[in-house]
mmCIF file of C-alpha atoms in Angstrom:
data_model
loop_
_atom_site.group_PDB
_atom_site.id
_atom_site.type_symbol
_atom_site.label_atom_id
_atom_site.label_comp_id
_atom_site.label_asym_id
_atom_site.label_seq_id
_atom_site.Cartn_x
_atom_site.Cartn_y
_atom_site.Cartn_z
ATOM 1 C CA MET A 127 0.037 0.004 0.022
ATOM 2 C CA LYS A 128 1.051 3.570 -0.581
ATOM 3 C CA SER A 129 0.806 6.145 2.262
ATOM 4 C CA GLY A 130 -1.773 8.831 1.453
ATOM 5 C CA THR A 131 -3.739 6.456 -0.812
ATOM 6 C CA TYR A 132 -7.404 5.573 -0.243
ATOM 7 C CA TYR A 133 -8.241 1.828 -0.123
ATOM 8 C CA GLU A 134 -11.333 -0.333 0.456
ATOM 9 C CA PHE A 135 -11.501 -4.035 1.415
ATOM 10 C CA GLU A 136 -14.369 -6.353 2.022
ATOM 11 C CA ILE A 137 -14.442 -9.001 4.722
ATOM 12 C CA GLN A 138 -17.021 -11.884 4.679
ATOM 13 C CA GLY A 139 -17.949 -14.264 7.447
ATOM 14 C CA ASP A 140 -19.839 -17.407 6.376
ATOM 15 C CA GLY A 141 -21.584 -17.950 9.710
ATOM 16 C CA SER A 142 -20.107 -21.401 10.343
ATOM 17 C CA GLN A 143 -18.436 -20.075 13.470
ATOM 18 C CA GLU A 144 -17.603 -16.747 15.134
ATOM 19 C CA LEU A 145 -14.810 -14.969 13.238
ATOM 20 C CA ALA A 146 -12.644 -12.368 14.897
ATOM 21 C CA LEU A 147 -9.749 -10.385 13.336
ATOM 22 C CA VAL A 148 -7.280 -8.315 15.296
ATOM 23 C CA GLY A 149 -4.707 -5.868 14.051
ATOM 24 C CA PRO A 150 -4.442 -2.899 16.393
ATOM 25 C CA GLU A 151 -1.051 -1.715 15.049
ATOM 26 C CA PHE A 152 -2.482 -1.670 11.445
ATOM 27 C CA PHE A 153 -5.687 0.007 12.510
ATOM 28 C CA ARG A 154 -3.721 2.746 14.124
ATOM 29 C CA ALA A 155 -1.602 3.252 11.028
ATOM 30 C CA ILE A 156 -4.634 4.109 8.880
ATOM 31 C CA TRP A 157 -7.418 6.724 8.955
ATOM 32 C CA ILE A 158 -10.679 4.904 8.712
ATOM 33 C CA ASP A 159 -13.216 6.759 6.529
ATOM 34 C CA GLU A 160 -16.108 4.338 7.045
ATOM 35 C CA ILE A 161 -17.119 0.752 7.787
ATOM 36 C CA VAL A 162 -20.266 -0.363 5.930
ATOM 37 C CA VAL A 163 -22.281 -3.283 7.408
ATOM 38 C CA GLU A 164 -25.524 -4.264 5.574
ATOM 39 C CA GLY A 165 -25.880 -0.739 4.253
ATOM 40 C CA LEU A 166 -25.197 0.969 7.550
ATOM 41 C CA GLU A 167 -22.226 3.327 7.482
ATOM 42 C CA ILE A 168 -20.120 3.624 10.615
ATOM 43 C CA ARG A 169 -17.462 6.305 10.943
ATOM 44 C CA PRO A 170 -15.260 5.353 13.989
ATOM 45 C CA LEU A 171 -12.492 7.375 15.498
ATOM 46 C CA GLY A 172 -10.424 4.149 15.841
ATOM 47 C CA LEU A 173 -10.604 0.386 15.713
ATOM 48 C CA ASP A 174 -8.763 -2.494 17.473
ATOM 49 C CA SER A 175 -10.572 -5.565 16.185
ATOM 50 C CA ILE A 176 -13.713 -6.753 14.324
ATOM 51 C CA GLU A 177 -15.848 -9.824 14.859
ATOM 52 C CA PHE A 178 -18.660 -11.727 13.036
ATOM 53 C CA ASP A 179 -21.094 -13.578 15.207
ATOM 54 C CA GLU A 180 -23.099 -14.695 12.165
ATOM 55 C CA ALA A 181 -22.853 -14.713 8.365
ATOM 56 C CA GLY A 182 -22.385 -11.282 6.792
ATOM 57 C CA GLU A 183 -19.926 -8.864 5.206
ATOM 58 C CA MET A 184 -18.455 -5.497 5.890
ATOM 59 C CA GLU A 185 -16.520 -3.132 3.857
ATOM 60 C CA ILE A 186 -13.788 -0.811 5.285
ATOM 61 C CA GLY A 187 -12.631 2.286 3.501
ATOM 62 C CA PHE A 188 -9.462 3.892 4.743
ATOM 63 C CA ILE A 189 -6.390 6.005 3.904
ATOM 64 C CA ALA A 190 -3.066 4.416 4.543
ATOM 65 C CA ILE A 191 -1.022 6.834 6.706
ATOM 66 C CA LYS A 192 1.924 5.472 8.639
ATOM 67 C CA PRO A 193 4.588 3.462 6.709
ATOM 68 C CA GLY A 194 5.595 0.130 8.164
ATOM 69 C CA ALA A 195 4.877 -3.623 8.281
ATOM 70 C CA TYR A 196 1.557 -4.687 9.832
ATOM 71 C CA TYR A 197 -0.844 -7.647 10.052
ATOM 72 C CA ILE A 198 -4.367 -8.636 10.669
ATOM 73 C CA LYS A 199 -4.986 -12.062 12.133
ATOM 74 C CA ILE A 200 -7.369 -14.436 13.726
ATOM 75 C CA PRO A 201 -6.578 -14.108 17.556
ATOM 76 C CA GLY A 202 -4.749 -16.985 19.140
ATOM 77 C CA THR A 203 -3.485 -18.355 15.829
ATOM 78 C CA SER A 204 0.042 -18.581 14.381
ATOM 79 C CA GLY A 205 -0.404 -20.119 10.942
ATOM 80 C CA GLU A 206 0.374 -18.251 7.799
ATOM 81 C CA THR A 207 -3.163 -18.820 6.364
ATOM 82 C CA GLN A 208 -4.628 -17.216 9.504
ATOM 83 C CA ARG A 209 -2.706 -13.883 9.014
ATOM 84 C CA LEU A 210 -2.647 -11.166 6.418
ATOM 85 C CA GLU A 211 0.641 -9.216 6.153
ATOM 86 C CA ILE A 212 0.286 -5.575 5.119
ATOM 87 C CA THR A 213 3.081 -3.118 4.189
ATOM 88 C CA ILE A 214 2.521 0.636 3.903
ATOM 89 C CA LYS A 215 5.269 2.457 1.973
#
């Protein structure tokens, strides 16, 4: 990602189990414009983690701000498939 650039990503939970994602360092390195859940727009001042208790999807729009290497992962896991590495340049 490039610092100063606007990005959007969509996260989907299939409802087969609760799904949590944490990435406090990443969420503090970006400015979150909005989170959209089922047509509802949320404009938070900050974010630490997100969680799906049932099937659904959310879209997060943000501007990458602080350069560095970050991650978003499922809490309590260490496998590579349970973690997304993110680099802001």
